[in-house]
Amino acid sequence: MKTKKYFGTDGIRGRVGEGKINPEFVLKLGWAAGRVLCNGSSGKVLIGKDTRISGYLFEAALEAGLVAAGMDIRLLGPMPTPGIAYLTRTLHASAGIVISASHNPYYDNGIKFFSASGTKLPDDVEKAIEAEFEKPMVTVDSAKLGKAERIEDASGRYIEFCKSTVPHSLDLSGLKIVVDCANGATYHVAPPVLEELGADVVVIGAEPDGFNINKDIGSTHPEALQQAVLQHHADLGIALDGDGDRLVMVDHTGAIVDGDGVLYIIARSRLAHPEGLQGPVVGTTMSNLGLELALKELGVELQRTDVGDRYILAALDANKWTLGGEPSGHIICRDRTSTGDGIVAALQVLASMVMSESSLRDLSMGMQRLPQILVNVDLGKAEPKTIMENERVQKSVKSAEKTLKKDGRVLLRPSGTEPLIRVMVEGKDAPLVTQLANEIADTVRAVTA
């Protein structure tokens, strides 16, 4: 099939004003999407965004393009990505559009789409939008122009949905929780969810100004959360990213529980209840070997995919499995929602804590994370495939694998966004893992020189 020209694995993303992330492109993208989604009849599309300053610009551009194609618009304002997916489904929209660059700095932005069912758009629809994009932009007759309305209770609807993913009887009274909203789209959603369930909530990262999204805060910078948990003597901390689809947690000692740890806790909790866990847990090639071994102790298989929540979701849906995620904190509870959701995942862990009368630290101790070293090697202008298939590089990898035997893994993969090869080695012996990762990286550098 023809390779897509504009859409990547997670929509279209880049630096504002450069490449495709500019008003002219986004206007035409909205029009092209409207033409495909409308399919000769009327329909409505939801538009939501995170808190970065350029959201106003691209919201207006998308709105104009969609209206010109005859589509009605429902504006959600700042809203977590999973909230937009949920509302797209429940409001019976033709699609949902997210204006966000997720965990990136404020000067980046992006556009991604959800289908009417709240999942990522199928490849054939993205290709149809790209094909329409190449045509001259023509505005429909004035009588057929779309209209735009703002949904005033969007956040309230999503808050109620989040609470519905845990038992109605769940009471978080007695738990002191620090929540870090990364100055992003969850700033007006995550705190009320926890407060309405009875928790004593300390909020950080909930003062967005358009420029501070993800800046030294949130799931990609959990140091701020660790400090706040210790400072406030909290039971745990929850860190989300700028668009709310990633989750990292911190226990009462300040120790980080990443996506692998969260997956383990949720999987173990699911096994203890009648609905159970359907199928293997789906991780990626970057999921820690410690997770695989801990799940094996529970009698659960870890099925690995390529890096990216898109691939995890595809595996879950194809096999009707229910749980998957990445170490970065993309957690998909497919029995609860249609996409990765940081708030929903956090609630599943909190429910497990309450029902088992255990601390986050107690629950996470069942999984021992093995030392994992990641070294990024700059490729310059070299082709990743050529370097990875190089005889010297392959020999270095095989030598490391022979040294580790069954007690570790070696993975080389090209970055999807930068001219890098990522060298990952994990095993039980930290000094050995570091040594082997650096040896392979040195070989890659020698070959690219």
XYZ file of C-alpha atoms in Angstrom:
449
model
C 0.000 0.000 0.000
C 1.079 3.573 -0.646
C 3.091 5.125 2.168
C 1.412 8.064 3.896
C 2.888 11.460 3.078
C 1.793 13.507 6.093
C 0.487 11.251 8.863
C 2.949 9.510 11.157
C 2.254 6.846 13.770
C 0.622 9.446 16.022
C -0.794 12.079 13.711
C 1.202 15.073 12.464
C 3.644 16.810 14.790
C 6.461 19.336 14.630
C 7.726 22.783 15.548
C 5.179 25.572 15.163
C 5.761 27.598 11.998
C 8.051 25.001 10.467
C 7.269 22.168 8.063
C 3.612 21.143 8.173
C 2.752 22.776 11.502
C 1.655 26.106 10.073
C -1.771 27.812 9.651
C -1.990 27.305 5.885
C -1.369 23.563 6.097
C -3.730 23.061 9.034
C -6.499 25.032 7.301
C -6.208 22.784 4.239
C -5.965 19.689 6.466
C -9.244 20.628 8.161
C -10.901 21.088 4.781
C -9.551 17.769 3.439
C -10.620 15.916 6.584
C -14.056 17.516 6.363
C -14.437 16.412 2.747
C -13.600 12.800 3.609
C -15.551 12.604 6.870
C -18.577 14.415 5.463
C -18.764 12.022 2.508
C -21.392 14.110 0.757
C -23.624 14.602 3.811
C -23.580 16.695 6.968
C -21.792 15.683 10.139
C -19.984 17.062 13.173
C -16.416 17.016 14.356
C -15.122 17.720 17.873
C -11.998 19.836 18.344
C -10.058 19.822 21.603
C -6.581 21.018 22.531
C -4.001 21.160 25.260
C -2.764 24.393 26.864
C 0.079 25.481 24.578
C -0.178 28.999 23.160
C -0.408 27.888 19.520
C -3.612 25.970 20.246
C -5.666 29.095 19.592
C -4.090 29.478 16.155
C -4.635 25.918 14.989
C -8.090 25.638 16.527
C -9.192 28.588 14.365
C -7.508 27.171 11.254
C -9.108 23.741 11.653
C -12.488 25.299 12.352
C -12.327 27.358 9.160
C -11.279 24.411 7.016
C -13.927 22.064 8.370
C -16.714 24.644 8.100
C -15.653 25.368 4.507
C -16.133 21.663 3.771
C -19.629 21.726 5.272
C -18.895 20.110 8.651
C -20.373 21.318 11.948
C -17.903 21.885 14.775
C -18.124 21.312 18.518
C -15.342 23.110 20.387
C -14.192 21.470 23.623
C -11.430 23.879 24.632
C -8.564 22.457 26.733
C -9.292 18.759 27.149
C -7.131 15.653 27.693
C -6.605 13.567 24.565
C -8.457 10.548 26.036
C -11.314 12.875 27.016
C -11.653 13.944 23.394
C -11.732 10.293 22.339
C -14.469 9.580 24.895
C -16.608 12.567 23.909
C -16.235 11.779 20.204
C -17.779 8.395 20.879
C -20.553 9.460 23.246
C -21.599 12.554 21.300
C -21.804 10.480 18.108
C -19.432 12.730 16.195
C -17.946 11.748 12.849
C -14.469 12.308 14.289
C -12.514 14.021 17.042
C -9.455 16.191 16.464
C -6.756 16.764 19.071
C -4.445 19.782 18.864
C -1.491 18.685 20.972
C 2.169 17.721 20.915
C 1.680 15.538 24.002
C 4.847 15.596 26.157
C 6.795 17.937 23.848
C 7.722 21.561 24.757
C 5.318 24.440 24.117
C 6.952 25.437 20.827
C 5.849 22.157 19.222
C 2.319 21.215 18.301
C 0.473 18.559 16.367
C -2.826 17.320 14.998
C -4.265 13.861 15.455
C -7.654 12.365 14.768
C -10.009 9.936 16.462
C -12.619 7.924 14.608
C -16.300 7.933 15.535
C -15.609 5.002 17.874
C -12.919 6.921 19.778
C -9.972 5.037 18.304
C -7.188 6.199 15.993
C -8.240 6.722 12.377
C -7.688 3.686 10.133
C -4.848 3.988 7.626
C -7.229 4.039 4.665
C -9.051 7.099 6.060
C -5.765 8.930 6.679
C -4.701 8.136 3.118
C -8.043 9.386 1.800
C -7.520 12.687 3.678
C -4.052 13.008 2.176
C -5.436 12.361 -1.310
C -8.103 15.042 -0.805
C -5.445 17.435 0.492
C -3.776 17.447 -2.931
C -6.921 18.821 -4.611
C -7.733 22.542 -4.912
C -9.638 23.845 -1.892
C -13.248 24.649 -2.794
C -15.763 26.064 -0.308
C -19.256 24.568 -0.254
C -22.253 26.744 -1.088
C -23.076 29.242 1.678
C -26.279 27.370 2.482
C -24.229 24.260 3.262
C -21.485 25.827 5.397
C -20.952 24.240 8.795
C -21.581 25.898 12.155
C -19.464 26.016 15.281
C -20.666 25.662 18.874
C -18.848 25.346 22.183
C -19.644 22.439 24.525
C -19.647 24.117 27.930
C -19.882 20.967 30.069
C -17.161 18.954 28.297
C -14.896 18.663 31.353
C -17.794 17.670 33.606
C -18.824 14.878 31.231
C -15.293 13.507 31.161
C -14.884 13.740 34.936
C -17.992 11.598 35.396
C -16.698 9.092 32.855
C -13.355 8.735 34.661
C -15.121 8.029 37.947
C -17.327 5.428 36.236
C -14.280 3.266 35.424
C -13.899 2.219 39.075
C -16.494 0.704 41.448
C -19.170 3.141 42.575
C -18.289 2.345 46.188
C -14.638 3.383 45.847
C -13.752 5.829 48.623
C -10.340 7.486 48.611
C -10.850 9.120 52.008
C -7.708 8.894 54.070
C -5.403 9.006 51.055
C -3.280 12.098 50.530
C -2.406 12.349 46.851
C -0.201 14.813 44.990
C -1.300 15.215 41.369
C 0.973 16.852 38.806
C -0.951 18.084 35.748
C 2.156 19.170 33.787
C 0.516 22.581 33.261
C -1.399 20.790 30.559
C -4.870 19.690 29.554
C -5.713 17.830 32.788
C -5.347 20.890 35.031
C -9.132 21.281 35.424
C -10.004 17.586 35.271
C -7.643 15.385 37.291
C -7.912 17.247 40.634
C -11.758 17.209 40.695
C -11.828 13.486 39.835
C -9.701 12.650 42.875
C -11.408 15.163 45.163
C -14.891 13.917 44.296
C -13.775 10.391 45.186
C -12.782 11.637 48.654
C -9.004 12.047 48.423
C -7.024 14.805 50.101
C -5.455 16.329 46.979
C -2.350 18.495 46.644
C -2.112 19.972 43.146
C 1.016 21.035 41.269
C 1.490 21.892 37.597
C -2.039 23.284 37.241
C -1.277 26.883 36.295
C -0.874 26.791 32.504
C 0.195 30.015 30.801
C 0.619 28.717 27.254
C 4.382 28.354 27.600
C 5.005 26.152 30.668
C 3.366 22.915 29.495
C 5.687 19.968 30.361
C 8.427 22.398 31.463
C 10.398 20.645 34.229
C 7.179 19.010 35.388
C 4.785 16.177 34.581
C 5.416 12.535 33.711
C 8.594 13.323 31.751
C 10.063 15.236 34.710
C 8.836 13.391 37.824
C 11.446 15.016 40.076
C 8.978 17.776 40.954
C 6.391 15.193 41.980
C 8.897 13.206 44.035
C 9.831 16.335 45.955
C 6.192 17.311 46.526
C 5.229 13.836 47.780
C 7.997 13.921 50.376
C 7.356 17.552 51.288
C 3.634 16.983 51.913
C 4.075 13.513 53.469
C 1.638 12.183 50.874
C 0.687 8.548 50.354
C 1.518 8.734 46.660
C 1.838 11.003 43.647
C 0.359 10.968 40.145
C 2.173 12.651 37.236
C 0.419 13.157 33.909
C 1.807 14.613 30.701
C 0.628 17.644 28.751
C -2.279 15.911 27.039
C -3.128 13.415 29.772
C -2.452 10.107 28.035
C 0.681 9.237 30.043
C 1.004 8.300 33.692
C 3.946 7.952 36.068
C 3.381 7.367 39.781
C 5.496 7.970 42.882
C 5.132 6.007 46.126
C 5.312 7.491 49.629
C 9.110 7.056 49.763
C 9.569 9.057 46.555
C 10.311 5.996 44.394
C 9.021 6.100 40.818
C 6.531 3.540 39.520
C 6.673 3.792 35.728
C 4.349 2.384 33.082
C 5.705 -1.145 33.510
C 5.010 -1.001 37.239
C 1.507 0.339 36.657
C 0.805 -2.446 34.141
C 1.916 -5.070 36.648
C -0.312 -3.677 39.402
C -3.391 -3.469 37.172
C -2.808 -6.947 35.724
C -2.469 -8.473 39.189
C -5.605 -6.672 40.358
C -7.613 -7.835 37.346
C -6.675 -11.452 38.026
C -8.201 -11.198 41.501
C -11.673 -10.292 40.210
C -14.397 -12.189 38.342
C -14.026 -10.272 35.067
C -10.357 -11.258 35.118
C -7.726 -10.369 32.586
C -8.468 -11.213 28.979
C -5.418 -12.552 27.156
C -1.768 -11.566 27.585
C -0.610 -8.124 28.682
C 0.678 -6.199 25.659
C 3.935 -4.300 26.043
C 6.585 -3.136 23.598
C 10.146 -4.020 22.736
C 11.162 -1.466 25.405
C 9.136 -3.064 28.222
C 11.463 -4.130 31.014
C 12.386 -7.795 31.299
C 11.436 -7.520 34.962
C 7.817 -6.979 33.921
C 7.894 -10.067 31.731
C 9.294 -12.190 34.573
C 6.850 -10.782 37.155
C 3.853 -11.441 34.906
C 5.131 -14.954 34.261
C 5.010 -15.573 38.012
C 1.306 -14.669 37.840
C 0.780 -17.042 34.933
C 0.385 -14.158 32.469
C 2.242 -13.776 29.168
C 3.781 -10.495 27.992
C 3.203 -9.975 24.278
C 5.559 -7.384 22.762
C 4.889 -4.995 19.860
C 6.862 -2.207 18.215
C 7.186 0.996 20.248
C 4.035 3.115 20.074
C 0.590 2.968 21.675
C -0.910 2.626 18.186
C 0.628 -0.846 17.878
C -0.427 -1.837 21.372
C -4.025 -0.848 20.677
C -3.981 -2.740 17.373
C -2.852 -5.927 19.155
C -5.478 -5.522 21.876
C -8.318 -4.966 19.413
C -7.251 -7.699 16.999
C -7.241 -10.302 19.772
C -9.907 -8.874 22.129
C -7.314 -8.534 24.899
C -7.803 -5.933 27.602
C -4.549 -4.478 28.949
C -1.402 -2.993 27.468
C 1.045 -0.141 27.818
C 4.524 1.319 27.587
C 7.216 2.125 30.178
C 6.674 5.817 29.337
C 3.208 5.578 30.877
C 0.826 5.046 27.967
C -1.578 2.605 29.647
C -4.558 1.230 27.729
C -7.297 -0.395 29.792
C -9.323 -1.601 26.824
C -12.064 -2.940 29.085
C -12.603 0.608 30.334
C -11.875 2.967 27.439
C -10.790 3.169 23.810
C -7.324 4.711 24.131
C -4.469 5.388 26.554
C -5.693 7.377 29.546
C -3.488 8.542 32.424
C -6.343 9.408 34.795
C -8.229 6.165 34.172
C -5.056 4.107 34.659
C -4.277 5.917 37.914
C -7.783 5.193 39.186
C -7.337 1.471 38.522
C -4.201 1.501 40.701
C -5.955 3.492 43.433
C -8.861 1.054 43.411
C -6.408 -1.819 43.813
C -4.751 -0.044 46.752
C -8.057 0.518 48.542
C -9.467 -2.951 47.922
C -6.266 -4.709 48.978
C -5.557 -2.253 51.817
C -2.014 -1.929 50.467
C 0.291 0.980 49.750
C 1.523 1.745 46.254
C 4.954 0.606 47.352
C 3.574 -2.745 48.563
C 1.774 -3.358 45.270
C 4.757 -2.426 43.122
C 7.244 -4.615 44.996
C 6.042 -7.719 43.136
C 7.912 -6.503 40.058
C 11.658 -6.016 40.262
C 12.833 -3.766 37.451
C 16.053 -5.061 35.906
C 18.857 -2.620 35.064
C 18.212 -1.200 31.592
C 20.670 1.075 29.806
C 19.689 3.120 26.766
C 22.406 4.818 24.693
C 21.497 7.107 21.791
C 23.971 7.186 18.901
C 23.843 10.050 16.393
C 23.782 8.694 12.840
C 24.446 11.923 11.004
C 23.462 11.212 7.401
C 23.875 7.434 7.617
C 20.890 5.179 6.917
C 19.657 3.393 10.071
C 18.921 0.128 8.243
C 22.408 0.012 6.730
C 24.042 0.562 10.109
C 21.865 -1.966 11.933
C 22.606 -4.625 9.301
C 26.337 -3.916 9.320
C 28.398 -7.048 10.002
C 30.481 -5.467 12.776
C 27.370 -4.150 14.527
C 25.626 -7.504 14.260
C 28.691 -9.279 15.627
C 28.790 -6.885 18.597
C 25.110 -7.510 19.339
C 25.476 -11.302 19.139
C 28.506 -11.170 21.427
C 26.516 -9.225 24.033
C 23.586 -11.617 23.770
C 25.938 -14.571 24.268
C 27.354 -12.919 27.396
C 23.897 -12.201 28.850
C 22.481 -15.630 27.942
C 18.872 -15.836 29.179
C 19.377 -13.184 31.839
C 19.044 -10.170 29.562
C 18.115 -8.606 26.227
C 19.723 -6.470 23.559
C 17.715 -4.209 21.275
C 18.767 -1.829 18.517
C 16.112 0.373 16.957
C 16.091 3.578 14.940
C 14.397 6.638 16.416
C 11.147 7.535 14.696
C 11.770 11.289 15.014
C 15.545 11.866 15.095
C 18.644 10.585 13.206
C 19.540 8.240 16.045
C 19.949 4.571 16.751
C 18.897 3.607 20.250
C 21.013 0.882 21.849
C 19.201 -0.824 24.720
C 20.705 -3.518 26.939
C 19.128 -4.954 30.072
C 20.036 -7.724 32.469
C 20.558 -8.611 36.109
C 24.114 -7.236 36.427
C 24.056 -3.422 36.173
C 27.820 -2.875 35.547
C 27.808 -5.572 32.867
C 24.725 -4.116 31.202
C 26.342 -0.672 31.089
C 29.575 -2.101 29.688
C 27.816 -4.038 26.926
C 25.591 -1.092 25.928
C 28.608 1.186 25.608
C 30.565 -1.419 23.623
C 27.729 -1.781 21.092
C 27.283 1.995 20.916
C 31.018 2.433 20.274
C 30.781 -0.078 17.430
C 27.865 1.804 15.898
C 29.793 5.091 16.152
C 32.846 3.502 14.501
C 30.745 2.236 11.624
C 29.031 5.604 11.074
C 32.289 7.601 11.242
